[in-house]
C-alpha positions as YAML, in Angstrom:
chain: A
units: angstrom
residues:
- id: 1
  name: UNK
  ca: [-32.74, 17.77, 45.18]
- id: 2
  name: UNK
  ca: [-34.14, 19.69, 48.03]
- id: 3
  name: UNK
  ca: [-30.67, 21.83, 48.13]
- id: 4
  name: UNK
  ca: [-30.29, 22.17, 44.40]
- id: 5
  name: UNK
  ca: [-33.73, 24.11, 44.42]
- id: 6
  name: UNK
  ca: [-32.76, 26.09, 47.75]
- id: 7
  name: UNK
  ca: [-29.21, 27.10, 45.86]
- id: 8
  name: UNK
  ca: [-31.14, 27.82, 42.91]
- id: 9
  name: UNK
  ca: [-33.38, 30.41, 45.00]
- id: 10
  name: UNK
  ca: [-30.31, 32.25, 45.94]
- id: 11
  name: UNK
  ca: [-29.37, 32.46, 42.78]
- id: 12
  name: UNK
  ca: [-32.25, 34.31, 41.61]
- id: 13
  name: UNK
  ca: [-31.82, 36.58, 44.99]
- id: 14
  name: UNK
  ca: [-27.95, 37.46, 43.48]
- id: 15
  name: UNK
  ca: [-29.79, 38.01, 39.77]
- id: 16
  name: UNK
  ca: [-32.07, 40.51, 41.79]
- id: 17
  name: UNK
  ca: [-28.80, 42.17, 44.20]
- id: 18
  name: UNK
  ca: [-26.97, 42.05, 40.58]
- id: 19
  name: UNK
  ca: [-29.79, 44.14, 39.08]
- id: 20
  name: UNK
  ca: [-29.79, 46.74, 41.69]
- id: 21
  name: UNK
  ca: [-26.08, 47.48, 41.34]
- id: 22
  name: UNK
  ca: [-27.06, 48.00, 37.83]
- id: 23
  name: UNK
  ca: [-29.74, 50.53, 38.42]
- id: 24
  name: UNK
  ca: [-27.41, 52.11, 40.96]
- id: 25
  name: UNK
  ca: [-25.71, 53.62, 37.68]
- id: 26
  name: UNK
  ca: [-22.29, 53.99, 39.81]
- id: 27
  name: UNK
  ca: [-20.37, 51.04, 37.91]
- id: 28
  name: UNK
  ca: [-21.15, 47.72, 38.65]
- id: 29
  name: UNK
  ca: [-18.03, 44.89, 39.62]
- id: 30
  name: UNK
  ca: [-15.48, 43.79, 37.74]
- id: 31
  name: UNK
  ca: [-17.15, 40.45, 35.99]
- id: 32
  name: UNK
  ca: [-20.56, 42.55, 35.44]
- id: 33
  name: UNK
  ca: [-18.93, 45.65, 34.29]
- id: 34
  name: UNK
  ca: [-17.95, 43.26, 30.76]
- id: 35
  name: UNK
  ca: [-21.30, 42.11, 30.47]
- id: 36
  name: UNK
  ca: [-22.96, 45.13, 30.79]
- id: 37
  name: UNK
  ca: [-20.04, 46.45, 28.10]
- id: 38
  name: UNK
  ca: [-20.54, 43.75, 25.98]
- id: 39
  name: UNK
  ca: [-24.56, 43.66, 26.15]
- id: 40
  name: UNK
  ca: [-24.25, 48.17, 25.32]
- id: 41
  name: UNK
  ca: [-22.00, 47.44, 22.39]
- id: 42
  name: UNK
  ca: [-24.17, 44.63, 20.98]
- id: 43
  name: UNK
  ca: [-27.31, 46.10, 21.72]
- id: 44
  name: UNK
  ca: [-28.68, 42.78, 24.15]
- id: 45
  name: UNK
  ca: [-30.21, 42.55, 27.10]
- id: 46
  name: UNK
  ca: [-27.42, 42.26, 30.38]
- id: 47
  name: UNK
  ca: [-29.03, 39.28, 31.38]
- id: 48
  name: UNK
  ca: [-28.40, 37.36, 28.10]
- id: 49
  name: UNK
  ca: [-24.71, 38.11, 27.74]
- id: 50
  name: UNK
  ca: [-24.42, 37.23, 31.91]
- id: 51
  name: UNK
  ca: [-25.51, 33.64, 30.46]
- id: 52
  name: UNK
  ca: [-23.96, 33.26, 27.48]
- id: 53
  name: UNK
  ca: [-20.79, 34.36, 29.38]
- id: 54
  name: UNK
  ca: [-20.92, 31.92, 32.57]
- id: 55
  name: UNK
  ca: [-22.14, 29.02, 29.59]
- id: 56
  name: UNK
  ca: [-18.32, 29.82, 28.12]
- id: 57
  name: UNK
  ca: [-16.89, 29.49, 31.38]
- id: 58
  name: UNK
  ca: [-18.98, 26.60, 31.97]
- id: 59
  name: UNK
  ca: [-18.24, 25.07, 28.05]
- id: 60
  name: UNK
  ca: [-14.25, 25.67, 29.24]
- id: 61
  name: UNK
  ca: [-14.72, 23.93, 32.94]
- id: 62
  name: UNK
  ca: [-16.40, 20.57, 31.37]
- id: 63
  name: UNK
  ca: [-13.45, 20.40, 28.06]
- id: 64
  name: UNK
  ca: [-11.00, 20.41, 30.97]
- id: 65
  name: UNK
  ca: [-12.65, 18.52, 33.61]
- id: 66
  name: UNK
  ca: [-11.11, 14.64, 33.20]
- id: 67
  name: UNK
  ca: [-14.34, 13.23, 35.38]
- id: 68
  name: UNK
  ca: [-17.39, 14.09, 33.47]
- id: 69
  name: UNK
  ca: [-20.76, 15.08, 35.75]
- id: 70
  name: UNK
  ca: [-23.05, 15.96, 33.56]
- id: 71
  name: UNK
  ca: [-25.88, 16.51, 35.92]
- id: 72
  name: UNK
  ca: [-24.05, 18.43, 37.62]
- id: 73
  name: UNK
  ca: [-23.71, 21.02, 34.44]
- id: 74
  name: UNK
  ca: [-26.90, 20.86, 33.91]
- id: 75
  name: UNK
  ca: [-27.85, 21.94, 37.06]
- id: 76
  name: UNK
  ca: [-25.37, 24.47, 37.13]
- id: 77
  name: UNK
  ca: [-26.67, 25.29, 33.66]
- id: 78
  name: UNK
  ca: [-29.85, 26.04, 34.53]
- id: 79
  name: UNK
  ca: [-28.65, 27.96, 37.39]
- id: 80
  name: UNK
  ca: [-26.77, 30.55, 35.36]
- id: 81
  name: UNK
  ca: [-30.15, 30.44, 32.95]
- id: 82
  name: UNK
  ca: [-32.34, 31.44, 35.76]
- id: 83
  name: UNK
  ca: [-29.37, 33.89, 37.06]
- id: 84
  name: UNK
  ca: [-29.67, 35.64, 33.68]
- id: 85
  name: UNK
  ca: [-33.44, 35.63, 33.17]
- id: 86
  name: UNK
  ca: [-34.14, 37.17, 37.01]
- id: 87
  name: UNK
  ca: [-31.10, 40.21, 35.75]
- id: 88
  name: UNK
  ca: [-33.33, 40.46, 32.91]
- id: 89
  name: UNK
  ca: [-36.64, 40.84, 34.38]
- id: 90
  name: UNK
  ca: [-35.63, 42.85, 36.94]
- id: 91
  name: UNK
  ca: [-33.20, 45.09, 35.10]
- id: 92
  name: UNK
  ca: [-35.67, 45.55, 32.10]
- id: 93
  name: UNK
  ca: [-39.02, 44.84, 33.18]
- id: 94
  name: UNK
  ca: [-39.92, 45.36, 36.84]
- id: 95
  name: UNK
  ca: [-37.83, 48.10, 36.76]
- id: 96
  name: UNK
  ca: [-37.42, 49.49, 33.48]
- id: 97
  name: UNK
  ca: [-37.81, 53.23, 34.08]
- id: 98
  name: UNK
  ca: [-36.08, 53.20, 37.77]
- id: 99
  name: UNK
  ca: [-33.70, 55.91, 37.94]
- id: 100
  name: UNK
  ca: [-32.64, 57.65, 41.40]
- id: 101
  name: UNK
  ca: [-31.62, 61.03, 40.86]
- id: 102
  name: UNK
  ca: [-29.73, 61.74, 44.20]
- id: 103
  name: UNK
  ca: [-26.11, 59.93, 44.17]
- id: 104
  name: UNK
  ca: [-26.51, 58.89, 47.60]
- id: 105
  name: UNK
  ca: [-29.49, 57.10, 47.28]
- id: 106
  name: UNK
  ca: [-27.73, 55.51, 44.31]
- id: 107
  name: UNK
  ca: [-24.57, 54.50, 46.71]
- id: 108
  name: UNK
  ca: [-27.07, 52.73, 48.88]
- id: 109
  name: UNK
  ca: [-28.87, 51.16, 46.49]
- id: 110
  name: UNK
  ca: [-25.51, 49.78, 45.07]
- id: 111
  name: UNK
  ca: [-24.39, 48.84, 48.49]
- id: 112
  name: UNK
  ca: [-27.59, 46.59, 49.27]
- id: 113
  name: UNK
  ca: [-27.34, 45.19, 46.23]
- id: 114
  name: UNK
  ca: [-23.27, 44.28, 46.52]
- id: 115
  name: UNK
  ca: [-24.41, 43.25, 50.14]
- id: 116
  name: UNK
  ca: [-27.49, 40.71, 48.14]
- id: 117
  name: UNK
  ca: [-25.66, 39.17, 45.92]
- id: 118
  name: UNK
  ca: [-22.90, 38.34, 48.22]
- id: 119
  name: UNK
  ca: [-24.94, 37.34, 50.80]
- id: 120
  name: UNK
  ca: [-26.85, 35.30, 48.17]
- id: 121
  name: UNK
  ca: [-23.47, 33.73, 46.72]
- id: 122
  name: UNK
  ca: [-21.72, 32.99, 50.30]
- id: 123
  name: UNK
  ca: [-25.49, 30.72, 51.02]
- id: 124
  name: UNK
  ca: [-24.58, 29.06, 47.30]
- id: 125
  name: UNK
  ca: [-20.98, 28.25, 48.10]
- id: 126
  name: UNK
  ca: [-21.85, 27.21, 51.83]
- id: 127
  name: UNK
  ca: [-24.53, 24.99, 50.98]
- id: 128
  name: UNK
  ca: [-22.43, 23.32, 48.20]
- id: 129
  name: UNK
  ca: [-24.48, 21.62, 45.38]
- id: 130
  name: UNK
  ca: [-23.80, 23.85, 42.94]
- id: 131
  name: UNK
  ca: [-20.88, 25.89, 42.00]
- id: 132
  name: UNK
  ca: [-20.17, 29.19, 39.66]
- id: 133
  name: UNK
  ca: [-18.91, 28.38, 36.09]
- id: 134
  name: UNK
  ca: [-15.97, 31.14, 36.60]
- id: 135
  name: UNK
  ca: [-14.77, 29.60, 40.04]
- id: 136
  name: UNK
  ca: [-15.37, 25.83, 39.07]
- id: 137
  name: UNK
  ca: [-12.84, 27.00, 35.94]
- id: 138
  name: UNK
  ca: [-10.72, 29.01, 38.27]
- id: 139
  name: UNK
  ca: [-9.65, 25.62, 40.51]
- id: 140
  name: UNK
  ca: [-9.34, 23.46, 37.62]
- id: 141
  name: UNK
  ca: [-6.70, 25.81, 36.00]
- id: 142
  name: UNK
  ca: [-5.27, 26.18, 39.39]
- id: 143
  name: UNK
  ca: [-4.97, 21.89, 39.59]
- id: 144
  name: UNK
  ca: [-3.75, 21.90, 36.13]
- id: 145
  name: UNK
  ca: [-0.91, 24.63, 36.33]
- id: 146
  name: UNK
  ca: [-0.35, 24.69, 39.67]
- id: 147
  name: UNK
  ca: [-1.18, 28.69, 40.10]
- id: 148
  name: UNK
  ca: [-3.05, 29.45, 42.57]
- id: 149
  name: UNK
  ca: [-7.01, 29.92, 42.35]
- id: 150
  name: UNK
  ca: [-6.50, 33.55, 43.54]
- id: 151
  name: UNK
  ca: [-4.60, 33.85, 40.84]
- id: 152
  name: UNK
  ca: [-6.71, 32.96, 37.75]
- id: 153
  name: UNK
  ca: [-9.63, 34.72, 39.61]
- id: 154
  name: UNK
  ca: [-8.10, 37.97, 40.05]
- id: 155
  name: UNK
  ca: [-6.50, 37.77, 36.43]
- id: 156
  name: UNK
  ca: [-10.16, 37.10, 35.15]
- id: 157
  name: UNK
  ca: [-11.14, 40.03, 36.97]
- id: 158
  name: UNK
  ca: [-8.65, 42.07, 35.63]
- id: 159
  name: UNK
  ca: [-9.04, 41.16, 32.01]
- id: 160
  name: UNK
  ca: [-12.85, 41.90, 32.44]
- id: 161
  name: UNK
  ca: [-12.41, 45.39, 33.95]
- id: 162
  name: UNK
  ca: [-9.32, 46.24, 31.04]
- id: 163
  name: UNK
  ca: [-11.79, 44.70, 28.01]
- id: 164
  name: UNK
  ca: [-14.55, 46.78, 29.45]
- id: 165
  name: UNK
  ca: [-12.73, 49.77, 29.47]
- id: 166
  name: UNK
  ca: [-11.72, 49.34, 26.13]
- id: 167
  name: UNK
  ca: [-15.31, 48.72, 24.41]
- id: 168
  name: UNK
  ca: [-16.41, 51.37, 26.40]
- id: 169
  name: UNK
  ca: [-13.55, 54.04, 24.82]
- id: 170
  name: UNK
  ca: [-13.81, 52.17, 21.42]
- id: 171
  name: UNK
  ca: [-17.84, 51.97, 20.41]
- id: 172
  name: UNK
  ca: [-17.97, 55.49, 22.76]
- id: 173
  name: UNK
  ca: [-20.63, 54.08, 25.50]
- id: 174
  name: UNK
  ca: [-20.43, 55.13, 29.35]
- id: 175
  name: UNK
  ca: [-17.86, 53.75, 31.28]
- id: 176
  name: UNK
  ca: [-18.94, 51.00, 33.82]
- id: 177
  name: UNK
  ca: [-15.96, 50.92, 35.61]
- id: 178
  name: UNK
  ca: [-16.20, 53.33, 38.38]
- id: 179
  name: UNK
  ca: [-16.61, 53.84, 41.73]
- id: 180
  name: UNK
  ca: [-18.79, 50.96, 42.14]
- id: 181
  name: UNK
  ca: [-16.53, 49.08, 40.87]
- id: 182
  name: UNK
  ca: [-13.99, 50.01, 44.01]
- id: 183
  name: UNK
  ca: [-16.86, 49.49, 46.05]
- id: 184
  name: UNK
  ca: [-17.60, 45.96, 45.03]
- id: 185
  name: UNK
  ca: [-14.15, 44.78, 45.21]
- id: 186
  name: UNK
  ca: [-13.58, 45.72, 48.74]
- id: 187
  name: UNK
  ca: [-17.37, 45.02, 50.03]
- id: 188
  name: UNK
  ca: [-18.37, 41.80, 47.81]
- id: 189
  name: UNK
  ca: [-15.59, 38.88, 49.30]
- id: 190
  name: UNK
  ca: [-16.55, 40.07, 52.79]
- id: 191
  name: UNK
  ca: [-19.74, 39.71, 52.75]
- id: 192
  name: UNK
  ca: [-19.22, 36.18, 50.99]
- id: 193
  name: UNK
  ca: [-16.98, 35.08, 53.15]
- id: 194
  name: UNK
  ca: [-18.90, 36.12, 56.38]
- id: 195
  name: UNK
  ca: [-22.24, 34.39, 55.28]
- id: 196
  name: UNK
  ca: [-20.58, 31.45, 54.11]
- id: 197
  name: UNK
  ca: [-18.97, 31.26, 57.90]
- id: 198
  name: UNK
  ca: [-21.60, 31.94, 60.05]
- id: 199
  name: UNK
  ca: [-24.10, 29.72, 58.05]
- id: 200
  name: UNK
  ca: [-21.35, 26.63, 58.57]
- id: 201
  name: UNK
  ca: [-21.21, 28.01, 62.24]
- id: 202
  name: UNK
  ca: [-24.98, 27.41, 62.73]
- id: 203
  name: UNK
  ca: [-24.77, 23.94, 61.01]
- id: 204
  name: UNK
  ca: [-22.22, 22.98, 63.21]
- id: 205
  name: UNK
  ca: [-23.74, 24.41, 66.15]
- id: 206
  name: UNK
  ca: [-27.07, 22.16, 65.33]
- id: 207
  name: UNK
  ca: [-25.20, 19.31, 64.72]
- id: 208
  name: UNK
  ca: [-23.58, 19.52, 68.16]
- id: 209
  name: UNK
  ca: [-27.32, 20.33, 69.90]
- id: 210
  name: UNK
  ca: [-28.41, 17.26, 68.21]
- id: 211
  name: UNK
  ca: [-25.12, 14.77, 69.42]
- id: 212
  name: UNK
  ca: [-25.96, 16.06, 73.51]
...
């Protein structure tokens, strides 16, 4: 339990780096640009439609799951609840009127809030008791079909960024596809994949200390 409530800390830390690539007004990444699409065109908060979108990815996971954990979707219900109540706060409440006038200040803000979330998500994955609705969906598609998880994850990405783009041009709101967009692709996995690696490496390092 102690790890569920640890995991569930860092997911309020990526609702927070989430919020500042929002506020960064450059374009946010390729999941969040749809939700931020989505929540203009239907006049929501971001926060809500982040929820209600990982609760459909998480609704799809459990129909095609054959084992059914249902603690473990609650937890990871109430994770993606907290995830969109923190984007909310932040984005609407705490702050609200934020706006940075100078780009680069905007590019950094953006960048330390890529580098948050990811940093955030990599402690998630690394620690291990809970898991994102969109990946946990991603590898059961890939044991189902046989594709690989890259696959389905990239293809998700891509349908988010073309469906954006099109209620953007459509209902005539900004475009949230841009160069933050670019930015997170190439920044985001890196900084995932680096915290996820050197928090195993100091696990493993402990557990050695401990054995002499």
């Amino acid at each position: 339990m102690k790890k569920f409530f640890i995991s569930l800390f860092f997911y309020a830390l990526s609702g927070i780096g989430i919020s500042l690539t929002i506020k960064a007004d450059i374009g946010v990444s390729s999941f969040n640009s749809l939700n931020v699409a989505l929540a203009a065109v239907a006049h929501s908060q971001i926060g809500t439609i982040t929820f209600l979108m990982n609760c459909l990815f998480l609704l799809l996971y459990i129909l095609l799951s054959k084992q059914k954990m249902y603690v473990q979707y609650l937890m990871i219900f109430i994770s993606v609840l907290s995830l969109g109540s923190i984007i909310n706060i932040i984005t609407y409440n705490l702050l609200g009127s934020f706006y940075l006038e100078n780009y680069i200040l905007r590019l950094l803000l953006f960048i330390f809030g890529t580098c948050l979330a990811g940093f955030a998500t990599g402690m998630i994955i690394a620690i291990g008791v809970l898991s994102f609705p969109i990946e946990s969906l991603c590898l059961r598609l890939s044991e189902l079909t046989g594709y690989s998880f890259r696959c389905f994850r990239y293809g998700i990405d891509g349908c988010s960024i073309l469906i954006s783009l099109a209620l953007s041009i459509n209902y005539q709101q900004p475009l949230f596809v841009r160069e933050g967009t670019l930015i997170s692709l190439l920044l985001l996995s890196g900084v995932i994949s680096v915290t996820k690696n050197s928090y195993e490496m100091i696990l493993a390092t402990k557990s050695i200390k401990k054995e002499v």
